[in-house]
mmCIF file with all atom_site columns, C-alpha atoms in Angstrom:
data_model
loop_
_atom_site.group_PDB
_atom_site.id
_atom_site.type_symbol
_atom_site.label_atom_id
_atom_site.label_alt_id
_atom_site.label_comp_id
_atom_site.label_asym_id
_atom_site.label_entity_id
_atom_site.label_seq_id
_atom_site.pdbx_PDB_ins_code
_atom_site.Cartn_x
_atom_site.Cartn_y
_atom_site.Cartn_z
_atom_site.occupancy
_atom_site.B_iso_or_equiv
_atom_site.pdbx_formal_charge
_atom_site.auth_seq_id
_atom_site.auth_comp_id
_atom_site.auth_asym_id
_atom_site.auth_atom_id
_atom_site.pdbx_PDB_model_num
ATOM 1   C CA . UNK A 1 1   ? 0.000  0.000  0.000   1.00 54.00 ? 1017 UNK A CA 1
ATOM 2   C CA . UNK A 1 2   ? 2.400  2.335  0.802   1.00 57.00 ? 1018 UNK A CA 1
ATOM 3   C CA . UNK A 1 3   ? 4.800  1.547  -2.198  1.00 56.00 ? 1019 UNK A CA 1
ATOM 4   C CA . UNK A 1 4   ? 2.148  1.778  -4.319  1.00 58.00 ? 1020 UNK A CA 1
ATOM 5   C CA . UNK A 1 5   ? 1.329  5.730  -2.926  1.00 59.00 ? 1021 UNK A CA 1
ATOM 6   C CA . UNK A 1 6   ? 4.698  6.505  -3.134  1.00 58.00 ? 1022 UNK A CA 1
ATOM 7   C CA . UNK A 1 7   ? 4.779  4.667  -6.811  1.00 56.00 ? 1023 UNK A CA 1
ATOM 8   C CA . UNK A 1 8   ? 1.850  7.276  -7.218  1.00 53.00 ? 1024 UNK A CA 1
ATOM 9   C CA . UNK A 1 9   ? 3.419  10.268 -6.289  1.00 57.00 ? 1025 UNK A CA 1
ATOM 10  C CA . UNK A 1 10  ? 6.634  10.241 -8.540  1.00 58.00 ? 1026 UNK A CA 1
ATOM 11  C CA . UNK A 1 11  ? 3.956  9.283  -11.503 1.00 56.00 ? 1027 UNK A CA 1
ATOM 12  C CA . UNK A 1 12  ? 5.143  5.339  -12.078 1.00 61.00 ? 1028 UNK A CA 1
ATOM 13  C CA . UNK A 1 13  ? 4.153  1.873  -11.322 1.00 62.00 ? 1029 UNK A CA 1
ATOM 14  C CA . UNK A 1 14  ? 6.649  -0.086 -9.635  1.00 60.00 ? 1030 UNK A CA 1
ATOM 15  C CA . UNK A 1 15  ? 5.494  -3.526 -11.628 1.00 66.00 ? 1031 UNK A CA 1
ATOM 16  C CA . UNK A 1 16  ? 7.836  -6.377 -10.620 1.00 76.00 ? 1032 UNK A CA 1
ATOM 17  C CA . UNK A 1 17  ? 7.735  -7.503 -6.840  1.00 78.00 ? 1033 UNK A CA 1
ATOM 18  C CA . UNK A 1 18  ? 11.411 -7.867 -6.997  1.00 81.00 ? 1034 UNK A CA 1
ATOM 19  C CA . UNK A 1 19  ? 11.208 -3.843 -7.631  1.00 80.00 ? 1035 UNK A CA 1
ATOM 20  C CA . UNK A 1 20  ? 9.041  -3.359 -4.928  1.00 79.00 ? 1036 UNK A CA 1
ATOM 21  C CA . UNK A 1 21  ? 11.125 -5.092 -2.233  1.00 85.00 ? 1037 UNK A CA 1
ATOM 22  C CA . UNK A 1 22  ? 14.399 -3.457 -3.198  1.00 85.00 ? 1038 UNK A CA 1
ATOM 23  C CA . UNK A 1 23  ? 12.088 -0.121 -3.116  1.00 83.00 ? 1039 UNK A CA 1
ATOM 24  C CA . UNK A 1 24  ? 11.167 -1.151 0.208   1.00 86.00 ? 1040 UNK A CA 1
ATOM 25  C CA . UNK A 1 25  ? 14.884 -2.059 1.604   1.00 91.00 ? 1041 UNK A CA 1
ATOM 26  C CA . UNK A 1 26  ? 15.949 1.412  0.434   1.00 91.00 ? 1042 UNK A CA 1
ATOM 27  C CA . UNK A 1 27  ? 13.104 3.610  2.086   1.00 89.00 ? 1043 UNK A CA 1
ATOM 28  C CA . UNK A 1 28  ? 13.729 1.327  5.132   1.00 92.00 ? 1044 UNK A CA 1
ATOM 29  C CA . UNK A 1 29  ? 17.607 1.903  5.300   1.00 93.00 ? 1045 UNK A CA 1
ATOM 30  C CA . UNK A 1 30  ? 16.865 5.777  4.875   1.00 92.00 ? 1046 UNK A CA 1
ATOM 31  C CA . UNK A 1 31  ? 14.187 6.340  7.260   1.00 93.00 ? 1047 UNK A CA 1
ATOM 32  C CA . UNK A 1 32  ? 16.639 4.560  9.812   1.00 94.00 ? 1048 UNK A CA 1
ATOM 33  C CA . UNK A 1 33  ? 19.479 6.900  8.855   1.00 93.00 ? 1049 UNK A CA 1
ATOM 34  C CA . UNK A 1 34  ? 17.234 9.658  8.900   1.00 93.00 ? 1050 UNK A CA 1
ATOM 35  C CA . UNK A 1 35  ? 16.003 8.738  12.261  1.00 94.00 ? 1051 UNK A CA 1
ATOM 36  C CA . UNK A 1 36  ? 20.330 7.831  13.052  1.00 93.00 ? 1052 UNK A CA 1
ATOM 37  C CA . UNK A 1 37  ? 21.166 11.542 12.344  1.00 91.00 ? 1053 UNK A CA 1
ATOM 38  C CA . UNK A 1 38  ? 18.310 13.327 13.993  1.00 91.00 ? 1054 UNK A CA 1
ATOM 39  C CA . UNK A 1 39  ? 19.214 10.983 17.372  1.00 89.00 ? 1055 UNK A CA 1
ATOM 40  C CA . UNK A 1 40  ? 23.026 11.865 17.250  1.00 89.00 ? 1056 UNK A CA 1
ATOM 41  C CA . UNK A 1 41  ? 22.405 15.237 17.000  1.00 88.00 ? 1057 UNK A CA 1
ATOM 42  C CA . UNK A 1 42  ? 20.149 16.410 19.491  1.00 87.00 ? 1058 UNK A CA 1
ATOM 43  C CA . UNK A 1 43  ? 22.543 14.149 21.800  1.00 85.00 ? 1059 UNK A CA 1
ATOM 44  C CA . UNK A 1 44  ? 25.465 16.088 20.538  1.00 83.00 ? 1060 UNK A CA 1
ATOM 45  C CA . UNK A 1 45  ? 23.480 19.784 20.933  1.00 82.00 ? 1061 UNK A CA 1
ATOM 46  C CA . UNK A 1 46  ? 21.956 18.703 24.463  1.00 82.00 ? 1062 UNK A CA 1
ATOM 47  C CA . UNK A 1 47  ? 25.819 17.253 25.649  1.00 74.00 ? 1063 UNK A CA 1
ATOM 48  C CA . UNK A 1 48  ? 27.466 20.477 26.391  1.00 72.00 ? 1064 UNK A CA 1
ATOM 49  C CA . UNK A 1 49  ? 24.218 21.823 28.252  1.00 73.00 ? 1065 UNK A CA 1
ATOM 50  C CA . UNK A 1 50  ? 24.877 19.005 30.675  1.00 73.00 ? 1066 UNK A CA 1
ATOM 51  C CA . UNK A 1 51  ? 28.380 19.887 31.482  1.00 75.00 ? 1067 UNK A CA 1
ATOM 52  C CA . UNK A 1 52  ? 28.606 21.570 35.477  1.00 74.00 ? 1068 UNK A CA 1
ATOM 53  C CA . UNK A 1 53  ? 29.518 24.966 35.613  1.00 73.00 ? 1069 UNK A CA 1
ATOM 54  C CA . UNK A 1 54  ? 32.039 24.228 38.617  1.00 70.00 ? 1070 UNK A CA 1
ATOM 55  C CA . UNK A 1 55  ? 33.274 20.710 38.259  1.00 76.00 ? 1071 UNK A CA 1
ATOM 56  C CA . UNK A 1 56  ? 34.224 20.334 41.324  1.00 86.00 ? 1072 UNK A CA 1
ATOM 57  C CA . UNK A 1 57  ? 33.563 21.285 45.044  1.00 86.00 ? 1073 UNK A CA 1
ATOM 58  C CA . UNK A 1 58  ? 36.983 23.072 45.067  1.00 87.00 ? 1074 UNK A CA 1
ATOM 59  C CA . UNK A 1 59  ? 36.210 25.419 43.033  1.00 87.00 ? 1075 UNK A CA 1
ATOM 60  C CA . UNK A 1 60  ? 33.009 26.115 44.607  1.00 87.00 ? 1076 UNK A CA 1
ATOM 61  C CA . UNK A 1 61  ? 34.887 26.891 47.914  1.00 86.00 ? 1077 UNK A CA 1
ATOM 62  C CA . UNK A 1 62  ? 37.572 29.047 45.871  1.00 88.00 ? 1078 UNK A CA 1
ATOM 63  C CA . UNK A 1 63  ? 35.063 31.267 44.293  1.00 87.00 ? 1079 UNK A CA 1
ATOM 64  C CA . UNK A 1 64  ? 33.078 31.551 46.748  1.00 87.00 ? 1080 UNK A CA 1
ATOM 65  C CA . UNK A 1 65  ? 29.887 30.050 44.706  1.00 86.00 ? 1081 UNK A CA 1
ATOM 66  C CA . UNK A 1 66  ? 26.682 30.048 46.597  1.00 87.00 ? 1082 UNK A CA 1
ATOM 67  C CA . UNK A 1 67  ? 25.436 26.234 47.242  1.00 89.00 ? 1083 UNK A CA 1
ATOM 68  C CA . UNK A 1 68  ? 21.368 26.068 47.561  1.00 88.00 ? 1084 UNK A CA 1
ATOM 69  C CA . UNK A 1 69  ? 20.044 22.816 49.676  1.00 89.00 ? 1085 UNK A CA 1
ATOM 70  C CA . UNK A 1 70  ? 16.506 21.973 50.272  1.00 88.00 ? 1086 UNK A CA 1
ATOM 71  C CA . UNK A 1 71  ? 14.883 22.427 53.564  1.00 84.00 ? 1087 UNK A CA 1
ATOM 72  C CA . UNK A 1 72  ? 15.687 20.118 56.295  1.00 83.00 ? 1088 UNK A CA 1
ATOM 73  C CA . UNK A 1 73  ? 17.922 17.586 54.382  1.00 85.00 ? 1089 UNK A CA 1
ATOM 74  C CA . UNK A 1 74  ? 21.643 16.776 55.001  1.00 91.00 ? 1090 UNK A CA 1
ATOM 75  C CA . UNK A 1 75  ? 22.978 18.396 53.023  1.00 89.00 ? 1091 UNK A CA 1
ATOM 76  C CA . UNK A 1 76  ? 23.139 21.897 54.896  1.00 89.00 ? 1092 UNK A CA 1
ATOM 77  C CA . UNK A 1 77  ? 25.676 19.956 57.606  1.00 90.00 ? 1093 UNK A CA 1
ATOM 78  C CA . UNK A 1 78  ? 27.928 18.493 55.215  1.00 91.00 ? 1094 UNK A CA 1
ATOM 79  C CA . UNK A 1 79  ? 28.426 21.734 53.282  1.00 89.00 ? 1095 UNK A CA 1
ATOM 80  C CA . UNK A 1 80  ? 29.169 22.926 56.567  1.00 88.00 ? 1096 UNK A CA 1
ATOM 81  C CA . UNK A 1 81  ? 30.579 21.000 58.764  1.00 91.00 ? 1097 UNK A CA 1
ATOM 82  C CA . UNK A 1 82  ? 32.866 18.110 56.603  1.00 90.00 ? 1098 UNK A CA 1
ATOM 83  C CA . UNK A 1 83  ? 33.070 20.730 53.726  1.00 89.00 ? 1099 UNK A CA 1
ATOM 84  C CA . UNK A 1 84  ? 33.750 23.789 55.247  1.00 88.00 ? 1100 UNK A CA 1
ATOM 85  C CA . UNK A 1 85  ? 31.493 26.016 53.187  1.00 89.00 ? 1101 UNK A CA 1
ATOM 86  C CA . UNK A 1 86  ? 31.083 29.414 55.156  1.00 89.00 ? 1102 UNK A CA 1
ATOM 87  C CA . UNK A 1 87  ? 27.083 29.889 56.401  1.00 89.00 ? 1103 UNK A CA 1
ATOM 88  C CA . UNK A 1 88  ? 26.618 32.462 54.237  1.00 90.00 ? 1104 UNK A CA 1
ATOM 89  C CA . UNK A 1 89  ? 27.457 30.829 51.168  1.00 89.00 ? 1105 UNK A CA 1
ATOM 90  C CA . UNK A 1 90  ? 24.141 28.656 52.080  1.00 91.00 ? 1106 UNK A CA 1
ATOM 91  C CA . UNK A 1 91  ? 20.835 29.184 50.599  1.00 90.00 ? 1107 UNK A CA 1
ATOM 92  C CA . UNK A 1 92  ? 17.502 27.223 52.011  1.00 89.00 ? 1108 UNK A CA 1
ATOM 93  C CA . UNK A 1 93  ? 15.143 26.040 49.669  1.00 89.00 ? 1109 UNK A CA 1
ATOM 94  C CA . UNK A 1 94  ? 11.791 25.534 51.286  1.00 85.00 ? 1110 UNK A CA 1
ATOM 95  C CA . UNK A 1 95  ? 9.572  26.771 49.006  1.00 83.00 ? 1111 UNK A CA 1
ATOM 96  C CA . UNK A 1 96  ? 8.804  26.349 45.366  1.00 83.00 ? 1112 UNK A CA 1
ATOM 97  C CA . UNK A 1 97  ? 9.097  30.159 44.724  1.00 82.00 ? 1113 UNK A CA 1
ATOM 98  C CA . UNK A 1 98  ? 12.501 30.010 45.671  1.00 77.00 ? 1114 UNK A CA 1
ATOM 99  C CA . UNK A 1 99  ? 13.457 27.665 42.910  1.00 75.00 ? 1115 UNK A CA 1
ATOM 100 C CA . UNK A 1 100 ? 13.038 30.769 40.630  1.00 72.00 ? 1116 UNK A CA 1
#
């Protein structure tokens, strides 16, 4: 059926069904390397928006980088106390507005 659309819209009958298999195999092979390219790219665009800002916690302690936590977790004492972030360079998140 859809060979014989296709066959349709470039104005000829595919007649053999030799013809139409190989026609097959071909729009096969390029709608999978259509599909291929489209994949590898949007990984390849969407990789580098990925990468951290500040790789590592060093250099979030030498620049002084401000280090958000959510309320009530953990993660507040180990910035501070095992990581030696200053208080200051602490936000609280408790609330969904302060996401934004």
């Amino acid at each position: 059926m859809i060979i014989h659309s296709i066959a349709l819209f470039l104005g000829e009958s595919v007649a053999k069904k030799c013809s139409r298999f190989v026609l097959l195999v071909w729009l096969g092979l390029a709608f999978v390397l259509m599909q291929s390219y489209t994949a590898n790219l949007s990984s390849i665009l969407t990789l580098d928006q990925l990468k951290p800002s500040h790789p590592t916690i060093d250099s979030l302690i030498r620049d002084k980088e401000n280090v958000g936590y959510r309320d009530s977790s953990f993660i507040r004492d180990l910035l501070r106390d095992h990581l030696h972030f200053d208080e200051s360079w602490l936000k609280n998140y408790s609330r969904m507005e302060d996401y934004t």
